[in-house]
Coordinates of C-alpha atoms in Angstrom, one line a residue:
D506 CA 0.0 0.0 0.0
D507 CA 2.9 2.4 0.7
P508 CA 6.4 1.5 -0.5
R509 CA 7.8 4.5 1.5
V510 CA 8.1 2.1 4.5
L511 CA 11.0 0.5 2.8
F512 CA 13.1 3.6 3.6
A513 CA 13.0 2.4 7.2
L514 CA 16.0 0.3 6.4
N515 CA 18.0 3.6 6.0
P516 CA 19.8 4.3 9.3
L517 CA 20.1 8.0 8.5
Y518 CA 16.4 8.4 9.5
G519 CA 17.0 7.0 12.9
V520 CA 20.2 9.1 13.4
G521 CA 18.3 12.2 12.2
F522 CA 15.5 11.5 14.7
L523 CA 18.0 11.2 17.6
I524 CA 19.7 14.5 16.6
R525 CA 16.5 16.5 16.2
H526 CA 14.7 15.4 19.3
G527 CA 17.5 15.0 21.8
F528 CA 16.4 13.7 25.3
V529 CA 12.9 12.9 24.0
A530 CA 14.5 10.6 21.4
F531 CA 16.6 9.0 24.3
L532 CA 13.3 8.2 26.1
V533 CA 11.9 6.7 22.9
L534 CA 14.8 4.3 22.7
G535 CA 13.3 2.3 25.6
S536 CA 10.2 1.6 23.4
V537 CA 12.1 1.2 20.2
F538 CA 14.1 -1.5 21.8
L539 CA 11.0 -3.6 22.4
T540 CA 10.6 -4.1 18.6
V541 CA 13.4 -6.7 18.6
T542 CA 13.2 -8.2 22.0
G543 CA 12.0 -11.7 21.9
A544 CA 13.9 -12.5 18.8
E545 CA 17.1 -13.0 20.9
A546 CA 15.4 -16.0 22.6
L547 CA 16.5 -17.9 19.5
Y548 CA 20.1 -17.6 20.6
A549 CA 19.3 -19.4 24.0
D550 CA 19.5 -22.6 22.0
M551 CA 22.9 -21.9 20.6
G552 CA 24.5 -24.4 22.9
H553 CA 22.2 -27.2 21.8
F554 CA 22.2 -26.7 18.1
G555 CA 25.4 -24.8 17.3
R556 CA 26.1 -21.6 15.5
K557 CA 25.1 -22.4 11.9
P558 CA 21.5 -23.6 12.4
I559 CA 20.7 -20.6 14.7
S560 CA 22.4 -17.9 12.5
R561 CA 20.8 -19.3 9.4
A562 CA 17.3 -19.4 11.0
W563 CA 17.8 -15.8 12.1
L564 CA 19.2 -14.4 8.8
Y565 CA 17.1 -16.3 6.3
L566 CA 13.7 -16.6 8.1
V567 CA 13.2 -14.8 11.4
F568 CA 14.7 -11.4 10.6
P569 CA 13.2 -11.1 7.1
A570 CA 9.8 -12.1 8.6
L571 CA 10.1 -9.5 11.4
L572 CA 11.0 -6.8 8.9
L573 CA 8.1 -7.6 6.6
N574 CA 5.7 -7.5 9.6
Y575 CA 7.0 -4.1 10.7
F576 CA 6.8 -2.8 7.1
G577 CA 3.2 -3.9 7.0
Q578 CA 2.4 -2.2 10.4
G579 CA 4.1 1.0 9.2
A580 CA 2.2 1.1 5.9
H581 CA -1.1 0.5 7.8
L582 CA -0.3 3.3 10.3
L583 CA 0.4 5.8 7.4
A584 CA -3.0 4.9 5.9
D585 CA -4.9 4.8 9.3
P586 CA -3.1 6.6 12.2
S587 CA -5.9 5.4 14.6
A588 CA -4.5 1.9 14.4
I589 CA -1.7 3.0 16.8
D590 CA -3.7 1.5 19.7
N591 CA -2.8 -2.0 18.5
P592 CA -1.0 -2.0 15.1
F593 CA -0.2 -5.7 15.0
Y594 CA -3.8 -7.1 15.4
R595 CA -5.3 -4.2 13.5
L596 CA -3.3 -5.4 10.4
Y597 CA -5.8 -8.3 10.0
P598 CA -9.5 -8.6 9.3
T599 CA -11.7 -8.8 12.3
W600 CA -12.6 -12.4 11.8
T601 CA -8.9 -13.4 12.0
L602 CA -8.4 -12.0 15.6
I603 CA -8.9 -15.3 17.4
P604 CA -6.7 -17.3 15.0
M605 CA -3.9 -14.6 15.3
V606 CA -4.2 -14.7 19.2
I607 CA -3.8 -18.5 19.0
L608 CA -0.8 -18.1 16.6
A609 CA 0.8 -15.5 18.9
S610 CA 0.3 -17.8 21.9
A611 CA 1.9 -20.7 20.1
A612 CA 4.9 -18.4 19.2
T613 CA 5.2 -17.4 22.8
I614 CA 5.2 -21.1 23.9
I615 CA 7.8 -22.0 21.3
A616 CA 10.0 -19.0 22.4
S617 CA 9.6 -19.9 26.1
Q618 CA 11.0 -23.4 25.4
A619 CA 14.3 -21.8 24.3
V620 CA 14.4 -19.7 27.4
I621 CA 13.6 -22.7 29.7
S622 CA 16.2 -25.0 28.1
G623 CA 18.7 -22.1 28.3
A624 CA 17.9 -21.8 32.1
F625 CA 18.5 -25.5 32.5
S626 CA 21.8 -25.4 30.6
M627 CA 23.1 -22.4 32.5
T628 CA 22.1 -23.9 35.9
S629 CA 23.8 -27.2 35.0
Q630 CA 27.0 -25.4 34.0
A631 CA 26.9 -23.2 37.2
V632 CA 26.6 -26.4 39.3
Q633 CA 29.6 -28.0 37.5
L634 CA 31.7 -24.8 38.0
G635 CA 30.8 -24.6 41.7
Y636 CA 28.6 -21.5 41.6
L637 CA 25.5 -23.3 42.8
P638 CA 24.8 -26.2 45.1
R639 CA 24.4 -29.7 43.4
L640 CA 21.0 -30.1 41.9
Q641 CA 19.2 -33.1 40.3
I642 CA 19.9 -32.9 36.6
L643 CA 18.0 -35.4 34.4
H644 CA 19.0 -36.3 30.9
T645 CA 16.0 -36.7 28.6
S646 CA 17.7 -38.0 25.5
A647 CA 20.1 -40.9 25.0
S648 CA 21.7 -39.2 22.0
E649 CA 21.7 -35.4 22.8
R650 CA 24.0 -34.6 25.7
G651 CA 22.7 -31.1 26.2
Q652 CA 19.0 -32.1 26.4
I653 CA 18.4 -31.9 30.2
Y654 CA 15.7 -31.3 32.7
V655 CA 16.3 -29.6 36.1
P656 CA 13.1 -30.2 38.3
K657 CA 13.8 -27.5 40.9
I658 CA 14.6 -24.8 38.3
N659 CA 11.4 -25.8 36.4
L660 CA 9.4 -25.4 39.6
L661 CA 11.1 -22.1 40.3
L662 CA 10.3 -20.8 36.8
L663 CA 6.6 -21.8 37.3
F664 CA 6.3 -19.8 40.5
A665 CA 8.2 -16.8 39.0
V666 CA 6.0 -16.7 35.8
V667 CA 2.8 -17.0 37.8
A668 CA 3.9 -14.2 40.1
L669 CA 4.9 -11.9 37.1
V670 CA 1.6 -12.5 35.4
L671 CA -0.4 -11.7 38.5
G672 CA 1.8 -8.8 39.4
F673 CA 2.0 -7.0 36.0
K674 CA -1.4 -8.2 34.6
S675 CA -0.6 -7.1 31.0
S676 CA 2.2 -7.5 28.5
G677 CA 2.4 -3.7 28.2
A678 CA 3.1 -3.3 31.9
L679 CA 5.7 -6.1 31.6
G680 CA 7.6 -4.2 28.8
A681 CA 9.6 -2.1 31.2
A682 CA 10.8 -5.1 33.1
Y683 CA 11.6 -7.0 29.9
G684 CA 13.5 -4.1 28.4
I685 CA 15.8 -3.8 31.4
A686 CA 16.4 -7.5 31.6
V687 CA 17.4 -7.8 27.9
T688 CA 19.5 -4.6 27.7
G689 CA 21.2 -5.5 30.9
T690 CA 22.0 -9.0 29.6
M691 CA 23.3 -7.5 26.3
S692 CA 25.6 -5.1 28.2
I693 CA 27.0 -7.8 30.4
T694 CA 27.5 -10.2 27.4
T695 CA 29.4 -7.5 25.5
S696 CA 31.7 -6.8 28.5
L697 CA 32.3 -10.5 28.9
A698 CA 33.1 -10.9 25.2
L699 CA 35.7 -8.1 25.5
F700 CA 37.2 -9.7 28.5
Y701 CA 37.4 -13.1 26.8
M702 CA 39.0 -11.7 23.6
V703 CA 41.7 -9.8 25.6
R704 CA 42.5 -12.3 28.3
V705 CA 41.9 -15.7 26.5
R706 CA 42.3 -15.0 22.8
G707 CA 45.1 -12.5 23.3
W708 CA 43.7 -9.6 21.3
N709 CA 45.3 -6.1 21.6
P710 CA 43.3 -4.3 24.4
L711 CA 43.1 -1.1 22.4
F712 CA 41.9 -2.9 19.2
A713 CA 39.4 -5.0 21.2
G714 CA 38.2 -1.9 23.1
L715 CA 37.5 0.0 19.9
I716 CA 35.5 -2.8 18.3
F717 CA 33.5 -3.8 21.4
G718 CA 33.2 -0.2 22.5
V719 CA 30.9 0.4 19.6
F720 CA 28.6 -2.5 20.7
L721 CA 28.8 -1.4 24.3
L722 CA 27.9 2.2 23.4
V723 CA 24.7 0.9 21.7
D724 CA 23.9 -1.5 24.5
L725 CA 24.4 1.0 27.3
S726 CA 22.3 3.6 25.4
F727 CA 19.4 1.2 25.3
F728 CA 20.1 0.1 28.9
G729 CA 20.1 3.8 30.1
A730 CA 16.8 4.5 28.3
N731 CA 15.2 1.5 29.9
M732 CA 16.6 2.3 33.4
L733 CA 14.2 5.3 33.4
K734 CA 11.4 2.7 33.8
V735 CA 12.6 1.2 37.0
A736 CA 9.6 2.4 39.0
E737 CA 7.2 1.2 36.3
G738 CA 8.3 -2.4 36.7
G739 CA 12.0 -2.4 35.8
W740 CA 12.7 -3.2 39.4
A741 CA 11.6 -6.8 38.9
P742 CA 14.6 -8.1 36.8
L743 CA 17.0 -6.1 39.0
L744 CA 15.5 -7.8 42.1
I745 CA 15.7 -11.3 40.4
G746 CA 19.2 -10.7 39.1
G747 CA 20.4 -9.4 42.5
S748 CA 18.9 -12.4 44.3
A749 CA 20.6 -14.8 41.9
Y750 CA 23.9 -13.0 42.4
L751 CA 23.5 -13.0 46.2
I752 CA 22.8 -16.8 46.2
M753 CA 25.7 -17.6 43.9
S754 CA 28.2 -15.3 45.6
T755 CA 27.2 -16.6 49.0
W756 CA 27.6 -20.2 47.9
T757 CA 30.9 -19.5 46.3
K758 CA 32.4 -17.7 49.3
G759 CA 31.0 -20.2 51.8
R760 CA 32.2 -23.2 49.8
R761 CA 35.7 -21.6 49.5
A762 CA 35.7 -21.0 53.3
V763 CA 34.6 -24.6 54.1
M764 CA 37.2 -26.1 51.7
G765 CA 39.9 -23.8 53.0
R766 CA 39.2 -24.9 56.6
R767 CA 39.1 -28.6 55.6
S768 CA 42.5 -28.2 53.9
E769 CA 44.0 -26.6 57.0
E770 CA 42.7 -29.3 59.3
S771 CA 43.4 -32.3 57.1
L772 CA 46.4 -34.6 57.3
P773 CA 48.8 -34.7 54.4
L774 CA 48.7 -38.0 52.5
E775 CA 52.4 -38.4 52.5
M776 CA 52.6 -38.2 56.3
F777 CA 49.7 -40.6 56.7
L778 CA 51.4 -43.2 54.5
A779 CA 54.7 -42.8 56.3
G780 CA 52.9 -43.9 59.5
L781 CA 51.5 -47.1 58.1
K782 CA 53.0 -50.5 59.2
P783 CA 52.9 -53.8 57.4
D784 CA 50.7 -55.3 60.1
R785 CA 48.9 -52.3 61.3
P786 CA 46.1 -51.4 60.6
I787 CA 44.5 -54.6 59.5
R788 CA 43.9 -54.7 55.7
V789 CA 40.6 -56.3 54.6
P790 CA 39.8 -57.7 51.1
G791 CA 38.3 -55.4 48.5
T792 CA 38.7 -51.8 47.2
A793 CA 37.7 -48.7 49.1
L794 CA 37.1 -45.5 47.0
F795 CA 37.0 -42.2 48.8
L796 CA 35.7 -39.0 47.1
T797 CA 37.9 -36.0 48.0
A798 CA 38.5 -32.5 46.7
D799 CA 42.3 -32.8 47.2
V800 CA 44.1 -36.1 46.6
D801 CA 47.2 -34.9 48.5
K802 CA 45.2 -34.8 51.7
V803 CA 43.6 -37.7 53.7
P804 CA 39.8 -37.5 53.4
A805 CA 37.9 -37.1 56.6
S806 CA 35.7 -40.1 55.7
L807 CA 38.9 -42.3 55.5
L808 CA 40.0 -41.2 59.0
H809 CA 36.4 -41.7 60.3
N810 CA 36.4 -45.2 58.9
L811 CA 39.8 -46.0 60.3
K812 CA 38.9 -44.6 63.7
H813 CA 35.7 -46.5 64.1
N814 CA 36.3 -49.8 62.2
K815 CA 40.1 -50.0 62.8
V816 CA 40.7 -51.4 59.3
L817 CA 41.9 -50.4 55.8
H818 CA 41.0 -52.1 52.6
E819 CA 43.6 -54.0 50.5
R820 CA 43.4 -51.2 47.9
V821 CA 42.5 -47.6 48.6
I822 CA 41.6 -45.1 45.9
L823 CA 41.4 -41.4 46.5
L824 CA 39.3 -39.9 43.7
S825 CA 39.0 -36.2 42.9
I826 CA 36.6 -34.9 40.2
K827 CA 37.7 -31.5 38.7
T828 CA 35.5 -29.3 36.6
L829 CA 37.5 -27.0 34.3
D830 CA 36.3 -23.7 32.8
I831 CA 36.2 -25.2 29.3
P832 CA 33.2 -27.0 27.7
R833 CA 34.8 -30.4 27.2
V834 CA 38.1 -32.2 28.1
A835 CA 40.0 -34.3 25.6
D836 CA 40.1 -38.1 26.4
E837 CA 43.9 -38.1 26.8
Q838 CA 43.6 -35.4 29.5
R839 CA 40.8 -37.0 31.3
L840 CA 42.6 -39.2 33.9
E841 CA 45.7 -38.7 36.0
I842 CA 46.6 -41.8 38.0
R843 CA 49.4 -42.1 40.6
D844 CA 50.5 -45.1 42.6
V845 CA 51.6 -43.6 46.0
G846 CA 52.6 -46.8 47.7
H847 CA 51.1 -49.1 50.3
H848 CA 48.4 -50.0 47.7
F849 CA 47.1 -46.4 47.7
Y850 CA 46.2 -44.8 44.4
T851 CA 45.2 -41.3 43.6
I852 CA 42.9 -40.5 40.6
V853 CA 42.2 -37.0 39.3
T854 CA 39.5 -37.0 36.6
R855 CA 38.8 -33.8 34.7
Y856 CA 35.6 -32.7 33.0
G857 CA 34.4 -29.7 31.1
F858 CA 31.5 -27.6 32.5
V859 CA 29.0 -29.1 30.0
E860 CA 30.0 -32.7 30.7
E861 CA 28.5 -34.8 33.5
P862 CA 30.9 -36.9 35.7
D863 CA 30.2 -40.6 36.1
I864 CA 32.3 -42.5 38.7
W865 CA 31.6 -46.0 37.3
R866 CA 32.7 -44.8 33.8
V867 CA 35.9 -43.3 35.3
L868 CA 36.7 -46.7 36.9
A869 CA 36.1 -48.4 33.6
Q870 CA 38.5 -46.0 31.9
C871 CA 41.2 -46.8 34.4
R872 CA 41.7 -50.1 32.6
A873 CA 43.6 -48.3 29.9
Q874 CA 46.3 -47.5 32.5
D875 CA 46.4 -51.0 33.9
L876 CA 44.3 -50.2 37.0
R877 CA 41.4 -52.6 37.1
F878 CA 38.3 -52.8 39.3
N879 CA 35.8 -55.4 40.3
L880 CA 32.8 -53.3 40.9
M881 CA 31.2 -55.9 43.1
E882 CA 34.2 -55.7 45.5
T883 CA 34.4 -51.9 45.4
S884 CA 32.8 -49.7 48.1
V885 CA 32.5 -45.9 47.7
F886 CA 33.0 -44.0 51.0
V887 CA 31.4 -40.6 51.2
G888 CA 31.4 -38.0 54.0
R889 CA 28.1 -36.4 55.0
E890 CA 28.9 -33.2 56.9
K891 CA 26.6 -31.2 59.1
L892 CA 27.5 -27.5 59.4
V893 CA 27.1 -25.5 62.6
I894 CA 27.3 -21.7 62.5
S895 CA 30.1 -20.2 64.6
D896 CA 32.5 -17.3 64.5
R897 CA 35.2 -19.1 62.6
T898 CA 34.3 -17.8 59.1
P899 CA 34.4 -14.1 58.3
L900 CA 31.0 -13.9 56.8
A901 CA 27.9 -12.0 57.9
K902 CA 25.6 -14.2 60.0
W903 CA 22.7 -13.9 57.6
R904 CA 25.0 -15.1 54.8
K905 CA 26.2 -18.0 56.9
E906 CA 22.5 -19.0 57.5
L907 CA 21.8 -18.7 53.8
F908 CA 24.9 -20.9 53.0
V909 CA 23.9 -23.5 55.5
L910 CA 20.4 -23.6 54.0
L911 CA 21.8 -24.1 50.5
F912 CA 24.2 -26.7 51.9
R913 CA 21.3 -28.7 53.3
L914 CA 19.3 -28.4 50.0
S915 CA 22.3 -29.6 48.0
L916 CA 22.1 -33.0 46.4
S917 CA 24.5 -35.5 48.0
A918 CA 27.5 -36.6 46.1
V919 CA 26.1 -40.1 45.8
E920 CA 23.0 -38.9 44.0
F921 CA 24.8 -36.3 41.9
F922 CA 27.5 -38.7 40.6
R923 CA 24.9 -41.5 40.2
V924 CA 26.7 -44.0 42.5
P925 CA 24.6 -47.2 43.1
S926 CA 23.3 -46.9 46.6
N927 CA 24.2 -50.6 47.4
R928 CA 27.9 -49.7 46.9
V929 CA 28.0 -46.6 49.2
V930 CA 29.1 -46.2 52.8
E931 CA 28.2 -42.7 54.2
L932 CA 30.1 -41.5 57.3
G933 CA 28.7 -38.4 59.1
G934 CA 30.5 -35.6 60.9
Q935 CA 29.9 -32.1 62.2
S936 CA 31.9 -29.0 61.4
E937 CA 31.8 -25.4 62.6
F938 CA 31.3 -22.8 59.9

């Protein structure tokens, strides 16, 4: 109806609008930004499908369709300015309203699946990297490793969505919250990309700063425009993001403090082995496997077992599972096995943050290095610790209470590493935190 709308592709019109209208144009940016939000949900599935399918879907289908739709809305508004109250649904004949609402609902559900799967993926990776307590992670596909389901996160999303719908009541009211969430994410992503290129890829800081500075200028402009809507609902994503950061930082600091205290109080393995005698303590048949964070220190569960049962197994394995800050670890770098004498062995197994450790699989892989296991004669010893709040850790009391709560909600190592329960011996203890 009006081919003039095609001139919207010319960025000079947008630049001219910004120059002519000054601060008013800055305020308009907050609304302009909402024209493309939602499309970025496509990229939440990047980790599952890879770069090519996602970029092709965007360049060849989604982006052209989005442009055509906005061209149509623009032409309709030029012909009938009264359609500004709802330009999308006013594009269509009256009888198509219900079918279009159904189509829009289906599109929303499809987009939400990308966001939900993205939330599951990020949660899984945060758990592997030690930023969140261990959670139950279920694999829903035998062939796709990244296809996972996290029940607790799914339940949390349900409550969050219901609360947002009841609190905001309309998509228009939710726009301010959505704008801040997306522009904030974009700004953080750009900053992380700059950090990665300089620190990991070795780019020249000045060169990287010039390139990413352009993106950051755009991101921060949109973010600043949306921040003016904090009182209108923009506080919601700030509150949710702040809560997530508080939980993750508390868990990280508390976990570091607990592990530091354990390291200080634990007995060096070399000293322990030096004190062993040929006839003392008594060695019983079988293999005992102890999970530990540091294979150079004696696990508390081993000392508890020795203290109460007065025996050691014929063969003792200290197993440490390390998660590296890379997606996947090459097979040749997976295992590091040492024979430290007295039939004691240390095993360090490394995984990427998108991989899931499996203890039984680790033991099977040890055969390649001539260390064999009879699983029916192997017992896995795990320490189950109870934390008691004290003044030993330099954290605020409320953060200690939050950490203890998270510690209690954390999945046990037995469940997380999928160790058969009939092969597990749990030894409890109490520690001050």
